[in-house]
Amino acid sequence: MLGLREAQIATLLAQQGYDAMTVGDIAQGAGITRGALYFYFGSKQEVVTALVARTVEHLWERSRATAQTDDPRQAIAAAMQRTVELWNEHGLIMRTAIDLSLTVPEIGELWKHTADLFVTAITAVLERAGIQAGTEPAQASAMARALCWMIERTFYHASQESREQLQEASATCEHIWLTSAGLST
């Protein structure tokens, strides 16, 4: 049910925001009755959680190949380009997930798991670039965690501005990642 109605639900989120949106609004926007909506979901929180779950699944599917590229420079460039594409396509849902991650435990867990997957991918790229494995501040895992959250926050803010701001955010994050990996020119 959700797959066919994601665009309508995203439009409602954009127009009304999560707090103002009601189950009745969701049902009407999706072109179904409240009863039909309740057949699938118990609340608006469940609807949005399902939407976030589908979005993060899509994020990971689209991002898997990046970590497998042998050349760290190419992997970083591809990762940043893919990040721009994903924020262009799913920015509203991603911002909603971030906004709700502290108050809706299910969304918080989905977002944290997604970040952990990206941290693992970033760690692999840093290690291929010669950064020592480990969790100390100058080691790959710790650096990857900081890079992941920095990229998330930078794109969160840029996505509220424009596609051009996303490109600028990408260039800046790519430069910082390359510098952190010892690959800047």
PDB file of C-alpha atoms in Angstrom:
ATOM      1  CA  MET A   1       0.000   0.000   0.000  1.00  0.00           C
ATOM      2  CA  LEU A   2       2.702   2.467   0.969  1.00  0.00           C
ATOM      3  CA  GLY A   3       4.703   2.170  -2.253  1.00  0.00           C
ATOM      4  CA  LEU A   4       1.880   3.558  -4.342  1.00  0.00           C
ATOM      5  CA  ARG A   5       1.211   6.441  -1.982  1.00  0.00           C
ATOM      6  CA  GLU A   6       4.686   7.617  -0.975  1.00  0.00           C
ATOM      7  CA  ALA A   7       4.568  10.731  -3.150  1.00  0.00           C
ATOM      8  CA  GLN A   8       1.229  11.801  -1.684  1.00  0.00           C
ATOM      9  CA  ILE A   9       2.461  11.272   1.880  1.00  0.00           C
ATOM     10  CA  ALA A  10       5.671  13.161   1.145  1.00  0.00           C
ATOM     11  CA  THR A  11       3.618  16.025  -0.284  1.00  0.00           C
ATOM     12  CA  LEU A  12       1.572  16.144   2.921  1.00  0.00           C
ATOM     13  CA  LEU A  13       4.749  16.196   4.986  1.00  0.00           C
ATOM     14  CA  ALA A  14       6.068  19.076   2.897  1.00  0.00           C
ATOM     15  CA  GLN A  15       2.828  21.046   3.106  1.00  0.00           C
ATOM     16  CA  GLN A  16       1.805  20.417   6.707  1.00  0.00           C
ATOM     17  CA  GLY A  17       4.768  18.952   8.534  1.00  0.00           C
ATOM     18  CA  TYR A  18       4.667  15.852  10.684  1.00  0.00           C
ATOM     19  CA  ASP A  19       3.107  17.435  13.768  1.00  0.00           C
ATOM     20  CA  ALA A  20       0.169  19.042  11.939  1.00  0.00           C
ATOM     21  CA  MET A  21      -0.513  16.072   9.659  1.00  0.00           C
ATOM     22  CA  THR A  22      -3.314  13.756  10.835  1.00  0.00           C
ATOM     23  CA  VAL A  23      -4.305  10.203   9.985  1.00  0.00           C
ATOM     24  CA  GLY A  24      -7.327  11.664   8.194  1.00  0.00           C
ATOM     25  CA  ASP A  25      -5.035  13.862   6.099  1.00  0.00           C
ATOM     26  CA  ILE A  26      -2.872  10.865   5.202  1.00  0.00           C
ATOM     27  CA  ALA A  27      -5.877   8.752   4.212  1.00  0.00           C
ATOM     28  CA  GLN A  28      -7.369  11.555   2.136  1.00  0.00           C
ATOM     29  CA  GLY A  29      -4.031  12.373   0.505  1.00  0.00           C
ATOM     30  CA  ALA A  30      -3.476   8.709  -0.320  1.00  0.00           C
ATOM     31  CA  GLY A  31      -6.979   8.411  -1.753  1.00  0.00           C
ATOM     32  CA  ILE A  32      -8.174   5.802   0.735  1.00  0.00           C
ATOM     33  CA  THR A  33     -10.515   5.715   3.706  1.00  0.00           C
ATOM     34  CA  ARG A  34      -9.318   6.066   7.288  1.00  0.00           C
ATOM     35  CA  GLY A  35     -10.468   2.472   7.857  1.00  0.00           C
ATOM     36  CA  ALA A  36      -8.337   1.244   4.987  1.00  0.00           C
ATOM     37  CA  LEU A  37      -5.346   3.142   6.364  1.00  0.00           C
ATOM     38  CA  TYR A  38      -5.903   1.617   9.805  1.00  0.00           C
ATOM     39  CA  PHE A  39      -5.978  -1.823   8.176  1.00  0.00           C
ATOM     40  CA  TYR A  40      -2.309  -1.310   7.276  1.00  0.00           C
ATOM     41  CA  PHE A  41      -1.095   1.120   9.952  1.00  0.00           C
ATOM     42  CA  GLY A  42      -2.087   1.897  13.526  1.00  0.00           C
ATOM     43  CA  SER A  43      -1.020   5.546  13.516  1.00  0.00           C
ATOM     44  CA  LYS A  44       0.592   8.322  11.516  1.00  0.00           C
ATOM     45  CA  GLN A  45       3.833   7.430  13.300  1.00  0.00           C
ATOM     46  CA  GLU A  46       3.653   3.928  11.796  1.00  0.00           C
ATOM     47  CA  VAL A  47       2.989   5.381   8.340  1.00  0.00           C
ATOM     48  CA  VAL A  48       5.970   7.727   8.533  1.00  0.00           C
ATOM     49  CA  THR A  49       8.158   5.006  10.074  1.00  0.00           C
ATOM     50  CA  ALA A  50       7.309   2.722   7.145  1.00  0.00           C
ATOM     51  CA  LEU A  51       8.108   5.541   4.725  1.00  0.00           C
ATOM     52  CA  VAL A  52      11.444   6.154   6.435  1.00  0.00           C
ATOM     53  CA  ALA A  53      12.184   2.394   6.379  1.00  0.00           C
ATOM     54  CA  ARG A  54      11.588   2.259   2.620  1.00  0.00           C
ATOM     55  CA  THR A  55      13.721   5.347   2.105  1.00  0.00           C
ATOM     56  CA  VAL A  56      16.689   4.086   4.125  1.00  0.00           C
ATOM     57  CA  GLU A  57      16.473   0.740   2.310  1.00  0.00           C
ATOM     58  CA  HIS A  58      16.676   2.656  -0.954  1.00  0.00           C
ATOM     59  CA  LEU A  59      19.605   4.717   0.354  1.00  0.00           C
ATOM     60  CA  TRP A  60      21.593   1.633   1.196  1.00  0.00           C
ATOM     61  CA  GLU A  61      20.760  -0.162  -2.070  1.00  0.00           C
ATOM     62  CA  ARG A  62      21.940   2.846  -4.067  1.00  0.00           C
ATOM     63  CA  SER A  63      25.086   3.282  -1.983  1.00  0.00           C
ATOM     64  CA  ARG A  64      26.413  -0.277  -1.715  1.00  0.00           C
ATOM     65  CA  ALA A  65      28.661  -0.195  -4.749  1.00  0.00           C
ATOM     66  CA  THR A  66      30.564   2.887  -3.594  1.00  0.00           C
ATOM     67  CA  ALA A  67      32.432   1.113  -0.818  1.00  0.00           C
ATOM     68  CA  GLN A  68      33.548  -1.601  -3.225  1.00  0.00           C
ATOM     69  CA  THR A  69      35.451   0.714  -5.588  1.00  0.00           C
ATOM     70  CA  ASP A  70      39.184   0.014  -5.241  1.00  0.00           C
ATOM     71  CA  ASP A  71      40.449   3.561  -5.836  1.00  0.00           C
ATOM     72  CA  PRO A  72      39.688   5.657  -2.716  1.00  0.00           C
ATOM     73  CA  ARG A  73      39.503   8.913  -4.719  1.00  0.00           C
ATOM     74  CA  GLN A  74      36.927   7.403  -7.072  1.00  0.00           C
ATOM     75  CA  ALA A  75      35.016   5.901  -4.155  1.00  0.00           C
ATOM     76  CA  ILE A  76      34.854   9.272  -2.390  1.00  0.00           C
ATOM     77  CA  ALA A  77      33.781  11.145  -5.535  1.00  0.00           C
ATOM     78  CA  ALA A  78      31.133   8.507  -6.290  1.00  0.00           C
ATOM     79  CA  ALA A  79      29.886   8.516  -2.707  1.00  0.00           C
ATOM     80  CA  MET A  80      29.481  12.280  -2.673  1.00  0.00           C
ATOM     81  CA  GLN A  81      27.728  12.325  -6.055  1.00  0.00           C
ATOM     82  CA  ARG A  82      25.391   9.572  -4.899  1.00  0.00           C
ATOM     83  CA  THR A  83      24.743  11.507  -1.700  1.00  0.00           C
ATOM     84  CA  VAL A  84      23.681  14.555  -3.716  1.00  0.00           C
ATOM     85  CA  GLU A  85      21.355  12.391  -5.816  1.00  0.00           C
ATOM     86  CA  LEU A  86      19.815  10.765  -2.751  1.00  0.00           C
ATOM     87  CA  TRP A  87      19.234  14.080  -0.980  1.00  0.00           C
ATOM     88  CA  ASN A  88      17.707  15.509  -4.171  1.00  0.00           C
ATOM     89  CA  GLU A  89      15.361  12.531  -4.426  1.00  0.00           C
ATOM     90  CA  HIS A  90      14.595  11.860  -0.751  1.00  0.00           C
ATOM     91  CA  GLY A  91      15.625  14.991   1.146  1.00  0.00           C
ATOM     92  CA  LEU A  92      12.229  15.611   2.703  1.00  0.00           C
ATOM     93  CA  ILE A  93      11.944  12.079   4.081  1.00  0.00           C
ATOM     94  CA  MET A  94      15.575  12.102   5.207  1.00  0.00           C
ATOM     95  CA  ARG A  95      15.077  15.411   7.047  1.00  0.00           C
ATOM     96  CA  THR A  96      11.904  14.016   8.607  1.00  0.00           C
ATOM     97  CA  ALA A  97      13.818  10.926   9.738  1.00  0.00           C
ATOM     98  CA  ILE A  98      16.521  13.098  11.288  1.00  0.00           C
ATOM     99  CA  ASP A  99      13.966  15.354  12.963  1.00  0.00           C
ATOM    100  CA  LEU A 100      12.020  12.412  14.408  1.00  0.00           C
ATOM    101  CA  SER A 101      14.992  10.195  15.260  1.00  0.00           C
ATOM    102  CA  LEU A 102      15.185  11.471  18.834  1.00  0.00           C
ATOM    103  CA  THR A 103      11.458  11.207  19.591  1.00  0.00           C
ATOM    104  CA  VAL A 104      10.330   8.156  17.608  1.00  0.00           C
ATOM    105  CA  PRO A 105      12.459   5.192  18.716  1.00  0.00           C
ATOM    106  CA  GLU A 106      11.746   3.098  15.618  1.00  0.00           C
ATOM    107  CA  ILE A 107      12.865   5.899  13.321  1.00  0.00           C
ATOM    108  CA  GLY A 108      15.867   6.587  15.537  1.00  0.00           C
ATOM    109  CA  GLU A 109      16.937   2.945  15.246  1.00  0.00           C
ATOM    110  CA  LEU A 110      16.449   2.930  11.461  1.00  0.00           C
ATOM    111  CA  TRP A 111      18.480   6.103  11.075  1.00  0.00           C
ATOM    112  CA  LYS A 112      21.224   4.938  13.445  1.00  0.00           C
ATOM    113  CA  HIS A 113      21.470   1.591  11.622  1.00  0.00           C
ATOM    114  CA  THR A 114      21.722   3.431   8.306  1.00  0.00           C
ATOM    115  CA  ALA A 115      24.443   5.706   9.669  1.00  0.00           C
ATOM    116  CA  ASP A 116      26.309   2.651  10.964  1.00  0.00           C
ATOM    117  CA  LEU A 117      26.218   1.120   7.479  1.00  0.00           C
ATOM    118  CA  PHE A 118      27.639   4.327   6.015  1.00  0.00           C
ATOM    119  CA  VAL A 119      30.295   4.511   8.743  1.00  0.00           C
ATOM    120  CA  THR A 120      31.371   0.984   7.789  1.00  0.00           C
ATOM    121  CA  ALA A 121      31.585   1.969   4.116  1.00  0.00           C
ATOM    122  CA  ILE A 122      33.517   5.177   4.886  1.00  0.00           C
ATOM    123  CA  THR A 123      35.855   3.209   7.168  1.00  0.00           C
ATOM    124  CA  ALA A 124      36.641   0.796   4.331  1.00  0.00           C
ATOM    125  CA  VAL A 125      37.464   3.689   1.983  1.00  0.00           C
ATOM    126  CA  LEU A 126      39.703   5.342   4.575  1.00  0.00           C
ATOM    127  CA  GLU A 127      41.537   2.083   5.226  1.00  0.00           C
ATOM    128  CA  ARG A 128      42.108   1.588   1.479  1.00  0.00           C
ATOM    129  CA  ALA A 129      43.570   5.109   1.472  1.00  0.00           C
ATOM    130  CA  GLY A 130      46.086   4.027   4.106  1.00  0.00           C
ATOM    131  CA  ILE A 131      44.441   5.248   7.313  1.00  0.00           C
ATOM    132  CA  GLN A 132      45.164   2.830  10.153  1.00  0.00           C
ATOM    133  CA  ALA A 133      42.261   0.622  11.257  1.00  0.00           C
ATOM    134  CA  GLY A 134      40.938   1.278  14.740  1.00  0.00           C
ATOM    135  CA  THR A 135      38.753   3.462  16.893  1.00  0.00           C
ATOM    136  CA  GLU A 136      41.281   5.970  18.215  1.00  0.00           C
ATOM    137  CA  PRO A 137      40.754   9.581  17.044  1.00  0.00           C
ATOM    138  CA  ALA A 138      43.263   9.403  14.154  1.00  0.00           C
ATOM    139  CA  GLN A 139      42.149   5.935  13.051  1.00  0.00           C
ATOM    140  CA  ALA A 140      39.710   4.977  10.310  1.00  0.00           C
ATOM    141  CA  SER A 141      36.616   4.016  12.305  1.00  0.00           C
ATOM    142  CA  ALA A 142      36.585   7.139  14.486  1.00  0.00           C
ATOM    143  CA  MET A 143      37.267   9.373  11.506  1.00  0.00           C
ATOM    144  CA  ALA A 144      34.535   7.645   9.495  1.00  0.00           C
ATOM    145  CA  ARG A 145      31.963   8.186  12.251  1.00  0.00           C
ATOM    146  CA  ALA A 146      32.793  11.900  12.416  1.00  0.00           C
ATOM    147  CA  LEU A 147      32.740  12.207   8.617  1.00  0.00           C
ATOM    148  CA  CYS A 148      29.388  10.417   8.377  1.00  0.00           C
ATOM    149  CA  TRP A 149      27.653  12.683  10.888  1.00  0.00           C
ATOM    150  CA  MET A 150      29.316  15.798   9.452  1.00  0.00           C
ATOM    151  CA  ILE A 151      28.106  14.866   5.962  1.00  0.00           C
ATOM    152  CA  GLU A 152      24.586  14.133   7.246  1.00  0.00           C
ATOM    153  CA  ARG A 153      24.323  17.489   9.023  1.00  0.00           C
ATOM    154  CA  THR A 154      25.847  19.452   6.149  1.00  0.00           C
ATOM    155  CA  PHE A 155      23.470  17.905   3.624  1.00  0.00           C
ATOM    156  CA  TYR A 156      20.492  18.299   5.982  1.00  0.00           C
ATOM    157  CA  HIS A 157      20.981  22.048   6.005  1.00  0.00           C
ATOM    158  CA  ALA A 158      21.944  22.393   2.348  1.00  0.00           C
ATOM    159  CA  SER A 159      18.902  20.377   1.225  1.00  0.00           C
ATOM    160  CA  GLN A 160      16.647  23.027   2.733  1.00  0.00           C
ATOM    161  CA  GLU A 161      18.232  25.678   0.523  1.00  0.00           C
ATOM    162  CA  SER A 162      18.672  24.494  -3.076  1.00  0.00           C
ATOM    163  CA  ARG A 163      20.175  21.930  -5.398  1.00  0.00           C
ATOM    164  CA  GLU A 164      23.108  24.298  -5.871  1.00  0.00           C
ATOM    165  CA  GLN A 165      23.709  24.320  -2.119  1.00  0.00           C
ATOM    166  CA  LEU A 166      23.734  20.509  -2.165  1.00  0.00           C
ATOM    167  CA  GLN A 167      26.437  20.588  -4.841  1.00  0.00           C
ATOM    168  CA  GLU A 168      28.486  23.043  -2.786  1.00  0.00           C
ATOM    169  CA  ALA A 169      28.002  20.922   0.330  1.00  0.00           C
ATOM    170  CA  SER A 170      29.152  17.898  -1.632  1.00  0.00           C
ATOM    171  CA  ALA A 171      32.299  19.633  -2.863  1.00  0.00           C
ATOM    172  CA  THR A 172      33.153  20.779   0.655  1.00  0.00           C
ATOM    173  CA  CYS A 173      32.515  17.365   2.225  1.00  0.00           C
ATOM    174  CA  GLU A 174      34.488  15.658  -0.543  1.00  0.00           C
ATOM    175  CA  HIS A 175      37.436  17.988   0.106  1.00  0.00           C
ATOM    176  CA  ILE A 176      37.301  17.308   3.853  1.00  0.00           C
ATOM    177  CA  TRP A 177      37.072  13.536   3.273  1.00  0.00           C
ATOM    178  CA  LEU A 178      39.995  13.582   0.826  1.00  0.00           C
ATOM    179  CA  THR A 179      42.032  15.686   3.241  1.00  0.00           C
ATOM    180  CA  SER A 180      41.196  13.339   6.127  1.00  0.00           C
ATOM    181  CA  ALA A 181      42.268  10.390   4.000  1.00  0.00           C
ATOM    182  CA  GLY A 182      45.555  12.099   3.106  1.00  0.00           C
ATOM    183  CA  LEU A 183      44.526  12.334  -0.547  1.00  0.00           C
ATOM    184  CA  SER A 184      44.169  16.070  -1.066  1.00  0.00           C
ATOM    185  CA  THR A 185      46.314  17.620  -3.749  1.00  0.00           C
TER     186      THR A 185
END
